[in-house]
mmCIF file of C-alpha atoms in Angstrom:
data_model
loop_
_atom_site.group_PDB
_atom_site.id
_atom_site.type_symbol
_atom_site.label_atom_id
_atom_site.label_comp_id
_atom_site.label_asym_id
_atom_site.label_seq_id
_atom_site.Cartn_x
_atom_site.Cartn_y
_atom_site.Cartn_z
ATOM 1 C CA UNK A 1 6.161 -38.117 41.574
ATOM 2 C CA UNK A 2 3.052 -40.006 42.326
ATOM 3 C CA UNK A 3 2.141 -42.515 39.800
ATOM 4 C CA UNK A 4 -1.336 -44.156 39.608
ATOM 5 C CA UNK A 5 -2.334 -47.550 38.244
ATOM 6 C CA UNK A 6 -5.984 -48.146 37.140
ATOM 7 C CA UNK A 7 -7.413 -51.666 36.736
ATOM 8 C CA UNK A 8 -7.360 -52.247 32.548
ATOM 9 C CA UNK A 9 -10.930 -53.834 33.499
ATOM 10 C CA UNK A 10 -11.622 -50.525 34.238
ATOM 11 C CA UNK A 11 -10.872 -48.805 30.629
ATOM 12 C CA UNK A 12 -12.521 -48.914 27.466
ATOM 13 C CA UNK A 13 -9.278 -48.624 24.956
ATOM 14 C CA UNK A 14 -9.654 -47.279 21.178
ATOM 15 C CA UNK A 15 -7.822 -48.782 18.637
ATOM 16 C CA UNK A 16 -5.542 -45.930 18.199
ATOM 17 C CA UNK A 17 -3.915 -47.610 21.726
ATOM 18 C CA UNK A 18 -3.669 -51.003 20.459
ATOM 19 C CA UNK A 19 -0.110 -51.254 20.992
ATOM 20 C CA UNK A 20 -0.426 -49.737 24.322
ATOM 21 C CA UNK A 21 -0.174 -51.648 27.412
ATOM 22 C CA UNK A 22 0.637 -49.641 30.272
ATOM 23 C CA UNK A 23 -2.561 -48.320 32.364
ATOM 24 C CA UNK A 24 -0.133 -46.482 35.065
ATOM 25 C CA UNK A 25 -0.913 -42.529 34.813
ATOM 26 C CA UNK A 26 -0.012 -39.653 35.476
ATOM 27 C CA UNK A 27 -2.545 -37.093 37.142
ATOM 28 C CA UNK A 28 0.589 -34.477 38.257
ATOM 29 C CA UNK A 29 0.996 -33.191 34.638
ATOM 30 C CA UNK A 30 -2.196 -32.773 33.354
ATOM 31 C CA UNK A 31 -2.534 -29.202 33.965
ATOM 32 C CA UNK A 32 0.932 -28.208 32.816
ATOM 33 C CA UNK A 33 2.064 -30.951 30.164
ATOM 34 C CA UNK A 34 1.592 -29.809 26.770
ATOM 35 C CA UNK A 35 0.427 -32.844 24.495
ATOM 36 C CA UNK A 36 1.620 -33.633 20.884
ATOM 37 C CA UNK A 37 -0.498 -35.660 18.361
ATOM 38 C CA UNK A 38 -0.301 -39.401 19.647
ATOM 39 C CA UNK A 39 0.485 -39.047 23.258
ATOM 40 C CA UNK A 40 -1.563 -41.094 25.376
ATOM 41 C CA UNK A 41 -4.196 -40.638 28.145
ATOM 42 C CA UNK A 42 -7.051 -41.496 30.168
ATOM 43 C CA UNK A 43 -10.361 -39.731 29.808
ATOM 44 C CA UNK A 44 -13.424 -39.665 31.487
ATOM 45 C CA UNK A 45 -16.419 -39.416 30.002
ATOM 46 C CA UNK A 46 -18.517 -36.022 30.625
ATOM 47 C CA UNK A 47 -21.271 -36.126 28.198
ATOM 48 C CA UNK A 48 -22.187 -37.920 24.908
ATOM 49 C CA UNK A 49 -22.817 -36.361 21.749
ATOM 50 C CA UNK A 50 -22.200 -37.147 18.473
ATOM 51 C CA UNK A 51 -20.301 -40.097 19.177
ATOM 52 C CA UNK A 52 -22.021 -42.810 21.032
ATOM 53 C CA UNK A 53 -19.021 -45.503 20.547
ATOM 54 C CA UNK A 54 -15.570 -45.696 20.207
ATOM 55 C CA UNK A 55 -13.860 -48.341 17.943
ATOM 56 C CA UNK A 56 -12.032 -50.928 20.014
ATOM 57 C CA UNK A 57 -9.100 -52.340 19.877
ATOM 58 C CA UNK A 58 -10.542 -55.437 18.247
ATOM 59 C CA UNK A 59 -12.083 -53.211 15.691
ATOM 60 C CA UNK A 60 -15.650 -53.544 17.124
ATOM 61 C CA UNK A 61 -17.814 -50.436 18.135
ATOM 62 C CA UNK A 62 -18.126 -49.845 22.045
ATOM 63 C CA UNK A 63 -20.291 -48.072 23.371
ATOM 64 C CA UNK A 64 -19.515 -45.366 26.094
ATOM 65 C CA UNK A 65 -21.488 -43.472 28.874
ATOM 66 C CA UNK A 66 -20.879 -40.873 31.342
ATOM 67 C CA UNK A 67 -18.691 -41.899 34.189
ATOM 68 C CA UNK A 68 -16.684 -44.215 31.700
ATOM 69 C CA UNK A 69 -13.267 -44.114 31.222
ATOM 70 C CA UNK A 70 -11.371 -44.392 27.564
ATOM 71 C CA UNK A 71 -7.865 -44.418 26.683
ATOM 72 C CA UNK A 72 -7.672 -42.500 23.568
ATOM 73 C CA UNK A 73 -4.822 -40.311 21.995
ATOM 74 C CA UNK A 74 -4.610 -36.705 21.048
ATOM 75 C CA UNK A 75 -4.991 -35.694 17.555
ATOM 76 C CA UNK A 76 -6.433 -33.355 15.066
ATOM 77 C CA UNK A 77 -9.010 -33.608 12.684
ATOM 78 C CA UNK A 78 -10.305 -32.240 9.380
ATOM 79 C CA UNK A 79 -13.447 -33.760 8.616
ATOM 80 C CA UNK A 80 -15.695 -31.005 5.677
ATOM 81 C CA UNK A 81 -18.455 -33.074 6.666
ATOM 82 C CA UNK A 82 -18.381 -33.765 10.336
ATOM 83 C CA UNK A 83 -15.813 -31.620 12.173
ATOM 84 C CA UNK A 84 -12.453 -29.547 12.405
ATOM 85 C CA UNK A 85 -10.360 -29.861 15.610
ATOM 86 C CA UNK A 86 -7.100 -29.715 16.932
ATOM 87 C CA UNK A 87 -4.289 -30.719 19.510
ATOM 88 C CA UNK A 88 -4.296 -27.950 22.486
ATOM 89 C CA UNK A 89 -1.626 -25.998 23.429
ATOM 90 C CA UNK A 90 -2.389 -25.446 27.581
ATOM 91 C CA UNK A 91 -4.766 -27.090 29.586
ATOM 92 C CA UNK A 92 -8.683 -27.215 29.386
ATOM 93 C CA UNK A 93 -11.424 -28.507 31.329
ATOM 94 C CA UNK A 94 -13.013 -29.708 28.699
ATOM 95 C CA UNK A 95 -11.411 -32.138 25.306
ATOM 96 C CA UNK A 96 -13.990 -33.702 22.612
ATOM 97 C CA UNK A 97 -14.039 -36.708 20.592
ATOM 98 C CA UNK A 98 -12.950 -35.635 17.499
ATOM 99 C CA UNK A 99 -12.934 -39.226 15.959
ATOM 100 C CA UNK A 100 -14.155 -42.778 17.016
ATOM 101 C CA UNK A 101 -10.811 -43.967 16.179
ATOM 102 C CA UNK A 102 -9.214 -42.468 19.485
ATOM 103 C CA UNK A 103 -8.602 -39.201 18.002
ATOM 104 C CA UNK A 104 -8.614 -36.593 21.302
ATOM 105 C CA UNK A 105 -8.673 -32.756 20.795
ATOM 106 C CA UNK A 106 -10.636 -29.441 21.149
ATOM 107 C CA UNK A 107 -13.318 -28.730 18.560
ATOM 108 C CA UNK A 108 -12.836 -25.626 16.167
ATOM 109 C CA UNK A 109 -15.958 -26.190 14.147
ATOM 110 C CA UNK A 110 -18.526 -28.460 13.252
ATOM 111 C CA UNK A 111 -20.558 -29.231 10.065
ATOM 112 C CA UNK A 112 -24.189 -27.607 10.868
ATOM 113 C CA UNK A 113 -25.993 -31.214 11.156
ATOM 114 C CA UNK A 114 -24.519 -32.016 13.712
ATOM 115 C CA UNK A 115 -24.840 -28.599 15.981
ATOM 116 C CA UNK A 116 -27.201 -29.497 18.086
ATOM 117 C CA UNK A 117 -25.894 -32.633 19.075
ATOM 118 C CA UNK A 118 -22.398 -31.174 19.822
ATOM 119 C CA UNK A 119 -19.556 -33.326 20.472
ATOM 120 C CA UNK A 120 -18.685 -36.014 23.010
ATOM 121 C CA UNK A 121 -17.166 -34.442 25.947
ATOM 122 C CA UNK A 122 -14.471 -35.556 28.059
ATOM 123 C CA UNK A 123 -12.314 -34.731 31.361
ATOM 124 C CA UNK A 124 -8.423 -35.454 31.228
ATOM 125 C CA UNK A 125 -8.006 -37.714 34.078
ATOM 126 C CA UNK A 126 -3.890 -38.419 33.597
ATOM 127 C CA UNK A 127 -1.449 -38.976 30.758
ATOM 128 C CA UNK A 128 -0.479 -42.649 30.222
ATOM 129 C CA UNK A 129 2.882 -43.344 31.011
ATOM 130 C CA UNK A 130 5.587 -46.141 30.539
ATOM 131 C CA UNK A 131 7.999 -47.754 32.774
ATOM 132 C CA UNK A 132 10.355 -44.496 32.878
ATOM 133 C CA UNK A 133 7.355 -41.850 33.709
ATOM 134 C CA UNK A 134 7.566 -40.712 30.094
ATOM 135 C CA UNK A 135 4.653 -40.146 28.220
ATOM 136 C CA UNK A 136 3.510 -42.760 25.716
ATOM 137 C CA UNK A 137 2.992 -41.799 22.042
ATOM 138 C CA UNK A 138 1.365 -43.742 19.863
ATOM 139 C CA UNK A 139 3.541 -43.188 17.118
ATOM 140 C CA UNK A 140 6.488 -44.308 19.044
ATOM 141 C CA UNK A 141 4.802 -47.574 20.540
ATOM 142 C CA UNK A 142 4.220 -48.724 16.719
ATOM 143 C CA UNK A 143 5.208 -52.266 16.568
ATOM 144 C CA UNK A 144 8.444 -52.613 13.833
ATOM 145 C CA UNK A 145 8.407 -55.723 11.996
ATOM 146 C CA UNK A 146 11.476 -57.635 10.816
ATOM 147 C CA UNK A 147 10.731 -58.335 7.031
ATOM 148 C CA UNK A 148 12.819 -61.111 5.614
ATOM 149 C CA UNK A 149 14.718 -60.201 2.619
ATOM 150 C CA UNK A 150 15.257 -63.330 1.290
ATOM 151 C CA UNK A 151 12.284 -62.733 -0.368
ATOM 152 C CA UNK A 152 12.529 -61.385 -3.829
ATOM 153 C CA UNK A 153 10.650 -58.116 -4.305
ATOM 154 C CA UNK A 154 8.625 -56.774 -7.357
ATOM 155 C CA UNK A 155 10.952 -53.563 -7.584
ATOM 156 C CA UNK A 156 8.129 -52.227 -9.821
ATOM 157 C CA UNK A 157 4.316 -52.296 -9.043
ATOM 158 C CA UNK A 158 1.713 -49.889 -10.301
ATOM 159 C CA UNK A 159 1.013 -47.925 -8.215
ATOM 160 C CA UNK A 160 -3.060 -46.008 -8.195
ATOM 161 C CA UNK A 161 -4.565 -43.195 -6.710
ATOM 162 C CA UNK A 162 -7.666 -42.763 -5.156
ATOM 163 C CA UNK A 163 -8.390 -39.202 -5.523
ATOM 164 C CA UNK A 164 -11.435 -37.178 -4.919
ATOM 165 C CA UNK A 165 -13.344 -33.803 -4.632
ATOM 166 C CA UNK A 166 -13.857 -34.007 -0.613
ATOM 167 C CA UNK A 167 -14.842 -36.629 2.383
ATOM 168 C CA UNK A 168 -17.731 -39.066 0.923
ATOM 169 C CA UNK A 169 -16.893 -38.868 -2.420
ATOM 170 C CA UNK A 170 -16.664 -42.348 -3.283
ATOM 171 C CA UNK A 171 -12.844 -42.671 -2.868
ATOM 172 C CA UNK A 172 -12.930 -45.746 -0.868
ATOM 173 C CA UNK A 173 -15.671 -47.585 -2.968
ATOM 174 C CA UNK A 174 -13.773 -47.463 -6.117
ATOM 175 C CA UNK A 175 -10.647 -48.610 -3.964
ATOM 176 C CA UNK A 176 -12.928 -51.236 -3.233
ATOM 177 C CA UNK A 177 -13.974 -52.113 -6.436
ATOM 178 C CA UNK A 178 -10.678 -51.833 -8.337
ATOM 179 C CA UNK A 179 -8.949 -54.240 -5.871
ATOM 180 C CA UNK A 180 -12.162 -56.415 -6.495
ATOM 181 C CA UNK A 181 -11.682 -56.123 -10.409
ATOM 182 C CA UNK A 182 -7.786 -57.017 -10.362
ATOM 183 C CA UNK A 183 -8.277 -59.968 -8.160
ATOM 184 C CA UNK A 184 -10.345 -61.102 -10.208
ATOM 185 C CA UNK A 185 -8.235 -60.313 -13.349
ATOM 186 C CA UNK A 186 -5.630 -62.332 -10.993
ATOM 187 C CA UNK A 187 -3.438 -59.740 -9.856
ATOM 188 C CA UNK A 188 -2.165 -59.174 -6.459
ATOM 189 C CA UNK A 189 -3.170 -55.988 -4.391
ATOM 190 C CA UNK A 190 -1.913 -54.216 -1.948
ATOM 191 C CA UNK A 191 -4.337 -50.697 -0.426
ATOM 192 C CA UNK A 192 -2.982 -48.247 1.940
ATOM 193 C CA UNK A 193 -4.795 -45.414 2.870
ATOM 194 C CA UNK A 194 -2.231 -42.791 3.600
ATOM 195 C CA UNK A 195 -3.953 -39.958 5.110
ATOM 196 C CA UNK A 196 -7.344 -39.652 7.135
ATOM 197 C CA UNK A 197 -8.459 -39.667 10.835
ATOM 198 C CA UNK A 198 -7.974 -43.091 12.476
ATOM 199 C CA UNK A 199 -10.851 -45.042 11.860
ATOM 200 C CA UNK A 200 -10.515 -48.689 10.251
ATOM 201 C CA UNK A 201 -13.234 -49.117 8.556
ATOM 202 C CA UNK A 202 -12.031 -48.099 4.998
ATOM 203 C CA UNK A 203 -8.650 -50.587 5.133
ATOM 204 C CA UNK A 204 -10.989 -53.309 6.260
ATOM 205 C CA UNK A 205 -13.468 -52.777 3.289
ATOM 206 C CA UNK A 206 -10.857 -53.209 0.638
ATOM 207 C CA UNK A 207 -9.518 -55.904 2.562
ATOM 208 C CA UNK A 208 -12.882 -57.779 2.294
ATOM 209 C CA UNK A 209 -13.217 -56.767 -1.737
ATOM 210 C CA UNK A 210 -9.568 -58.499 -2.138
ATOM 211 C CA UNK A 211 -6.901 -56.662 -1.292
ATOM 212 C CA UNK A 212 -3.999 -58.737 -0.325
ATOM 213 C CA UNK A 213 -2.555 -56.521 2.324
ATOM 214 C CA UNK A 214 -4.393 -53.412 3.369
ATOM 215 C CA UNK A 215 -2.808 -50.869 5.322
ATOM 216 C CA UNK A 216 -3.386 -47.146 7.231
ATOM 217 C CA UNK A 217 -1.570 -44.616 9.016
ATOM 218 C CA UNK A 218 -2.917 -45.866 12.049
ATOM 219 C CA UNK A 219 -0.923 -49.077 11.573
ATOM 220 C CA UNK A 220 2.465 -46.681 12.201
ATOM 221 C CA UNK A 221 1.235 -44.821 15.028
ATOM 222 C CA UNK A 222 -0.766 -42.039 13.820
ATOM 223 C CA UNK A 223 -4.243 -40.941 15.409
ATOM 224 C CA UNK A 224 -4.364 -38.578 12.605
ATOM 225 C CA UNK A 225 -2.402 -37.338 9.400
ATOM 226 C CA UNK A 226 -4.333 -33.694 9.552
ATOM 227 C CA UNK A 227 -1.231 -30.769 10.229
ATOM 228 C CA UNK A 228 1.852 -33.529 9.622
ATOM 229 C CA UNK A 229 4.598 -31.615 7.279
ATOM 230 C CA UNK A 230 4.576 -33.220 3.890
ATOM 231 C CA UNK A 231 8.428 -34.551 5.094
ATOM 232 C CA UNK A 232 6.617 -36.848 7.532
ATOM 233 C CA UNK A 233 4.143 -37.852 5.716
ATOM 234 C CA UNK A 234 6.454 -38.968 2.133
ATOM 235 C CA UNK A 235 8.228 -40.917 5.415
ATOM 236 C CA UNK A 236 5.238 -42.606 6.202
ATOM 237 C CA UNK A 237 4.451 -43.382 2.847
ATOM 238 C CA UNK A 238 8.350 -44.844 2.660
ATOM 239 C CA UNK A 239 7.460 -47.273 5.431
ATOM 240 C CA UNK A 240 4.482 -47.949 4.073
ATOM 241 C CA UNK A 241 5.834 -49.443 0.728
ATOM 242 C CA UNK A 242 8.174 -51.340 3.115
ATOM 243 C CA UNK A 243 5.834 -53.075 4.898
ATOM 244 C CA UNK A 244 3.916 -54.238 1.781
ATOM 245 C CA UNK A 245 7.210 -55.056 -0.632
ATOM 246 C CA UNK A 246 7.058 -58.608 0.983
ATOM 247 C CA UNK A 247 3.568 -59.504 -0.516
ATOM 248 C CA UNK A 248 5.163 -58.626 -3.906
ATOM 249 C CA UNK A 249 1.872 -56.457 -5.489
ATOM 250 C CA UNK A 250 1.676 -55.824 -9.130
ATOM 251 C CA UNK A 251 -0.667 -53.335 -8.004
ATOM 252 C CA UNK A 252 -0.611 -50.592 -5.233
ATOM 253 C CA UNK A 253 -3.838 -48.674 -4.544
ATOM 254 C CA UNK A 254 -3.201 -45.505 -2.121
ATOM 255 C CA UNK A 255 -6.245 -43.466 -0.868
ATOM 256 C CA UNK A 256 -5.785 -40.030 -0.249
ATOM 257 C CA UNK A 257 -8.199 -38.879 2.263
ATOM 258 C CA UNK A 258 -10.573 -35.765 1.428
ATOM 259 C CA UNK A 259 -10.264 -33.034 -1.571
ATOM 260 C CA UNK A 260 -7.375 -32.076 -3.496
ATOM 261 C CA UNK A 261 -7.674 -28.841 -2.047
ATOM 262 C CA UNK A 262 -6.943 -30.124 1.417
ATOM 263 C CA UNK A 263 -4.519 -28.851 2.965
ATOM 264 C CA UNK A 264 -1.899 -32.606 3.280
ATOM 265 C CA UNK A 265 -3.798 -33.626 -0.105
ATOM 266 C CA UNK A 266 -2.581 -30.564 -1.897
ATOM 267 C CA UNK A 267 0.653 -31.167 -0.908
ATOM 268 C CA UNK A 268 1.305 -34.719 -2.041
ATOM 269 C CA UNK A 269 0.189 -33.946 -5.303
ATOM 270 C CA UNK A 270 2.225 -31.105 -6.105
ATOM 271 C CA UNK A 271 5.271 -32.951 -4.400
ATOM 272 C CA UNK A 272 7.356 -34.998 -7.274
ATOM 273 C CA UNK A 273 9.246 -37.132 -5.157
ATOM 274 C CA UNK A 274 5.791 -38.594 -4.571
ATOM 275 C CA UNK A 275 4.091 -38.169 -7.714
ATOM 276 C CA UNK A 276 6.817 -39.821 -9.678
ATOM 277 C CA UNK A 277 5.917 -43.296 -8.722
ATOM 278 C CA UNK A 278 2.805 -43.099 -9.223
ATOM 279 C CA UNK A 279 1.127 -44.819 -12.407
ATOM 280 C CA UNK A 280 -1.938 -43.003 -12.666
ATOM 281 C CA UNK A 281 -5.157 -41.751 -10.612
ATOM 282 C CA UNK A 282 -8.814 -42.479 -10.085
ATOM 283 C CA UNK A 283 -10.877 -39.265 -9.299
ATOM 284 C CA UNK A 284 -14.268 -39.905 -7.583
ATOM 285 C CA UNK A 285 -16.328 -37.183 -7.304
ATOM 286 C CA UNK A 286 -20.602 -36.587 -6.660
ATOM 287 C CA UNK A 287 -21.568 -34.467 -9.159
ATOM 288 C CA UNK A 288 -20.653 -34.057 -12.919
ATOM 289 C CA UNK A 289 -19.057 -30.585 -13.192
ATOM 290 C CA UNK A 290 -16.532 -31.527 -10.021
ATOM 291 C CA UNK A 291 -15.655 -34.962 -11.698
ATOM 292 C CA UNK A 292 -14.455 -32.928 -15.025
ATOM 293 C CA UNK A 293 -13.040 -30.007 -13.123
ATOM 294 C CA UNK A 294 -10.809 -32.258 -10.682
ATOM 295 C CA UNK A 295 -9.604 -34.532 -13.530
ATOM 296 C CA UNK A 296 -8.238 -31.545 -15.740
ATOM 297 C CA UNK A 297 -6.402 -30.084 -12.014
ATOM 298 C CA UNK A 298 -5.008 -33.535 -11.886
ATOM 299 C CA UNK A 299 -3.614 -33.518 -15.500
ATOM 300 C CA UNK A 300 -2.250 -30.121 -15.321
ATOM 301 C CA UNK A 301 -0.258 -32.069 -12.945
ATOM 302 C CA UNK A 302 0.447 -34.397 -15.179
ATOM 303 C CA UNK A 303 -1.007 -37.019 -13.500
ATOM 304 C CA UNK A 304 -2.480 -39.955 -15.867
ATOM 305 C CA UNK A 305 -6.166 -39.657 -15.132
ATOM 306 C CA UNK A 306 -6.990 -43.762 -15.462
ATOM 307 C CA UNK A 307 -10.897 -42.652 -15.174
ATOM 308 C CA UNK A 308 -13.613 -40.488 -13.300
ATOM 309 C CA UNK A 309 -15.635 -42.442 -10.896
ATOM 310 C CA UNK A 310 -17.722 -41.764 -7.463
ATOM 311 C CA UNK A 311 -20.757 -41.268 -6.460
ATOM 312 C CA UNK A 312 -22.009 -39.380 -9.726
ATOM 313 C CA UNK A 313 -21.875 -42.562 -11.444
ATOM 314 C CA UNK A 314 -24.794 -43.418 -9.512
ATOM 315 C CA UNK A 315 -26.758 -40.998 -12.251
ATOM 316 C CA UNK A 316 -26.978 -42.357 -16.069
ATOM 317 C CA UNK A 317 -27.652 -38.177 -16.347
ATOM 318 C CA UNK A 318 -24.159 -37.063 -14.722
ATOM 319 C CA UNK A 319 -22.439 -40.029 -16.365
ATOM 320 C CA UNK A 320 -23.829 -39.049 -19.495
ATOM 321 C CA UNK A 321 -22.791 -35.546 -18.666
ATOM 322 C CA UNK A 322 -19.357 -36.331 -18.084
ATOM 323 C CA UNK A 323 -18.886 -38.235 -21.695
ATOM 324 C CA UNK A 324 -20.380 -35.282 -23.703
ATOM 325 C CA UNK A 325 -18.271 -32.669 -21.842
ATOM 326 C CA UNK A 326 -15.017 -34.520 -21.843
ATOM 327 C CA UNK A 327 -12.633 -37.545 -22.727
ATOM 328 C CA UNK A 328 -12.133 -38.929 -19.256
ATOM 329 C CA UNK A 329 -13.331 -42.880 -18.731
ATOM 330 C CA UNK A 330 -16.221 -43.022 -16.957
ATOM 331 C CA UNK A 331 -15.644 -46.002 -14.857
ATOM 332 C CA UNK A 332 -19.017 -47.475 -13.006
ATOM 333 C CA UNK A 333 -19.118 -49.953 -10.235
ATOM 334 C CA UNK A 334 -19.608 -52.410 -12.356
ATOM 335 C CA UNK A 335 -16.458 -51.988 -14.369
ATOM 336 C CA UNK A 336 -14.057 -51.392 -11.454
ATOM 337 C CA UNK A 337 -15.070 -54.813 -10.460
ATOM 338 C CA UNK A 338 -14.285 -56.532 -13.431
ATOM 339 C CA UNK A 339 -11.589 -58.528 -14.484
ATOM 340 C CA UNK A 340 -11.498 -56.475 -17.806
ATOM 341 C CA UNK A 341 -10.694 -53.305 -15.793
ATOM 342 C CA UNK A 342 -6.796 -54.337 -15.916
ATOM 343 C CA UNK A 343 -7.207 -53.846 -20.054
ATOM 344 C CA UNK A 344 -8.019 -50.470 -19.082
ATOM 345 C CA UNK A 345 -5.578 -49.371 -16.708
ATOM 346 C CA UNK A 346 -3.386 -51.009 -19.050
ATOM 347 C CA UNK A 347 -4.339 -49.289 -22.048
ATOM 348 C CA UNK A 348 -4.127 -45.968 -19.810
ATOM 349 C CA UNK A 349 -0.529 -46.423 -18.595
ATOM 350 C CA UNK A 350 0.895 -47.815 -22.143
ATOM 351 C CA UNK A 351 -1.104 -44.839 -23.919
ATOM 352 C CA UNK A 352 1.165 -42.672 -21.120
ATOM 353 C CA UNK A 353 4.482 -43.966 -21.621
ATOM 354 C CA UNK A 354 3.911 -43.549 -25.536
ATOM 355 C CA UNK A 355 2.904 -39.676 -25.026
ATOM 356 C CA UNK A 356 5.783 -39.718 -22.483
ATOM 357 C CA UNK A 357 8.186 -41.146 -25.372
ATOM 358 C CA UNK A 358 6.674 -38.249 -28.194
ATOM 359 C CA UNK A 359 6.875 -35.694 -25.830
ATOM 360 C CA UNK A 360 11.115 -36.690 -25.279
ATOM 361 C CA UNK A 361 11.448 -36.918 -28.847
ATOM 362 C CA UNK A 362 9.686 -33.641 -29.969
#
């Protein structure tokens, strides 16, 4: 087995790799290894297209050129709005950026905007190996902590959804806001965004608006949550809620990446074992008829609607819409963000419990 070690000088890493240190490879297996979602390689750059940069492991954009070479990992993507790809099966001469994350894979299709520019395109130079020759996966290299438990826990924090009708909704906004409004209302918040492509933009936002702790999938490992079984992902979620019991929340917001009609989306919302700790949901949507239409899907569920928000609120005419059409709480930047929002949510969750209570009783 010949084993090759490139200069790290040499290699512009995504962040996907940051817990990645080895740059020895392996160019023997390329053509007959069969990759899984998080292993691990070297690629050189073919031709750019709709991604100019990859996100480093610093969290900075890079750009990349022809000739360059990127460690990256392989994953799939569901994107309505930019494009669908996924982990091969054999070898090709070809692979495409499917996020600037790190996320590596071959396209299946791509939203019409962006069809003449095409993808990024890449050669597989070698797969990145460890000290043993195996192939490194990013989900394995994830860095455990050792909480202490000395600390006492709040056994019981809220927890929030941020649901919506597809990518660019808003979901991440009112995350934003919300964690903005319940600092301010002096309430400690943690965010995770449980599913997505690996990009860190969105945990960093709510970070910045005043989340305590903010979280995503690509903190465990993952270049990608698109084609996990719902098993995986509820024991993701698990470790998750471990890694943020120490910072004792009251509140826990969790984005849900995409639509509810997605395929991992779906699934966690029909699943009770998830469902039941969850307090209630926000469901940011663009347009008026989507915002009542998702909300009522959500309560068939049962799931305690807190308030519609998104991108329609943007429009006095589709808030205005929304009120004469339904009950939901139309909840505007503006009130997300203030402290007065936790009367709300409040309100919401104790209104819940009583219906809860009536509905026992009956």
């Amino acid at each position: 087995m010949i084993l090759t070690k490139i200069n790290s000088s040499r290699i512009k890493k995504t962040i996907i790799c940051k817990n990645v240190n080895s740059t020895t490879i392996n160019k023997q297996i390329k053509k007959f290894y069969v990759p899984k979602a998080g292993d691990v390689a070297i690629f050189k750059v073919k031709e750019i297209g709709k991604h100019t940069s990859i996100q480093s492991t610093n969290g900075t954009n890079k750009y990349i050129l022809p000739g360059d070479l990127i460690m990256a990992a392989f994953g799939n993507r569901y994107a309505t709005e930019q494009m669908e790809g996924y982990v091969p099966d054999s070898y090709h001469s070809t692979y495409h950026v499917l996020g600037q994350g790190g996320a590596i894979g071959i396209l299946k299709s791509i939203h019409s905007k962006f069809e003449l520019i095409g993808p990024t395109k890449l050669g597989l130079v070698g797969y990145v190996v460890d000290e043993e020759a195996h192939v490194i996966n990013t989900k394995n290299s994830n860095k455990e902590i050792t909480l202490d438990k000395s600390i006492p826990v709040n056994k019981h924090p809220k927890i929030i959804l941020s649901l919506g009708t597809s990518m660019d909704s808003g979901k991440t906004t009112s995350a934003a806001f919300l964690a903005r409004g319940l600092k301010l209302a002096r309430k400690k918040v943690a965010f995770t965004k449980l599913t997505g492509t690996v990009y860190t933009k969105d945990k960093r936002m709510v970070r910045d608006y005043g989340a305590n702790v903010s979280l995503d999938f690509s903190d465990f490992g993952f270049p990608s949550t698109y084609m996990c079984s719902t098993d995986e992902l509820i024991d993701l979620y698990e470790k998750m809620m471990e890694r943020i019991n120490p910072y004792n929340p009251d509140y826990i917001i969790i984005e849900i990446a995409d639509g509810l009609l997605q395929r991992e989306t779906h699934a966690l919302i029909h699943n009770n074992k998830f469902m039941n700790n969850v307090s209630g949901a926000l469901f940011s949507s663009a347009d008026s008829m989507s915002a009542i239409a998702g909300a009522n899907m959500l309560s068939q569920l049962k799931c305690n609607v807190i308030g519609v928000t998104g991108l329609f609120t943007t429009s006095p005419l589709l808030v205005e819409e929304v009120k004469q059409q339904s009950d939901y709480t139309v909840l505007i930047g503006e009130d997300l963000m203030s402290k007065k929002i936790i009367n709300t949510i409040e309100k919401k969750l104790k209104y819940l419990k009583f219906e809860n209570k009536m509905a026992v009783n009956s």
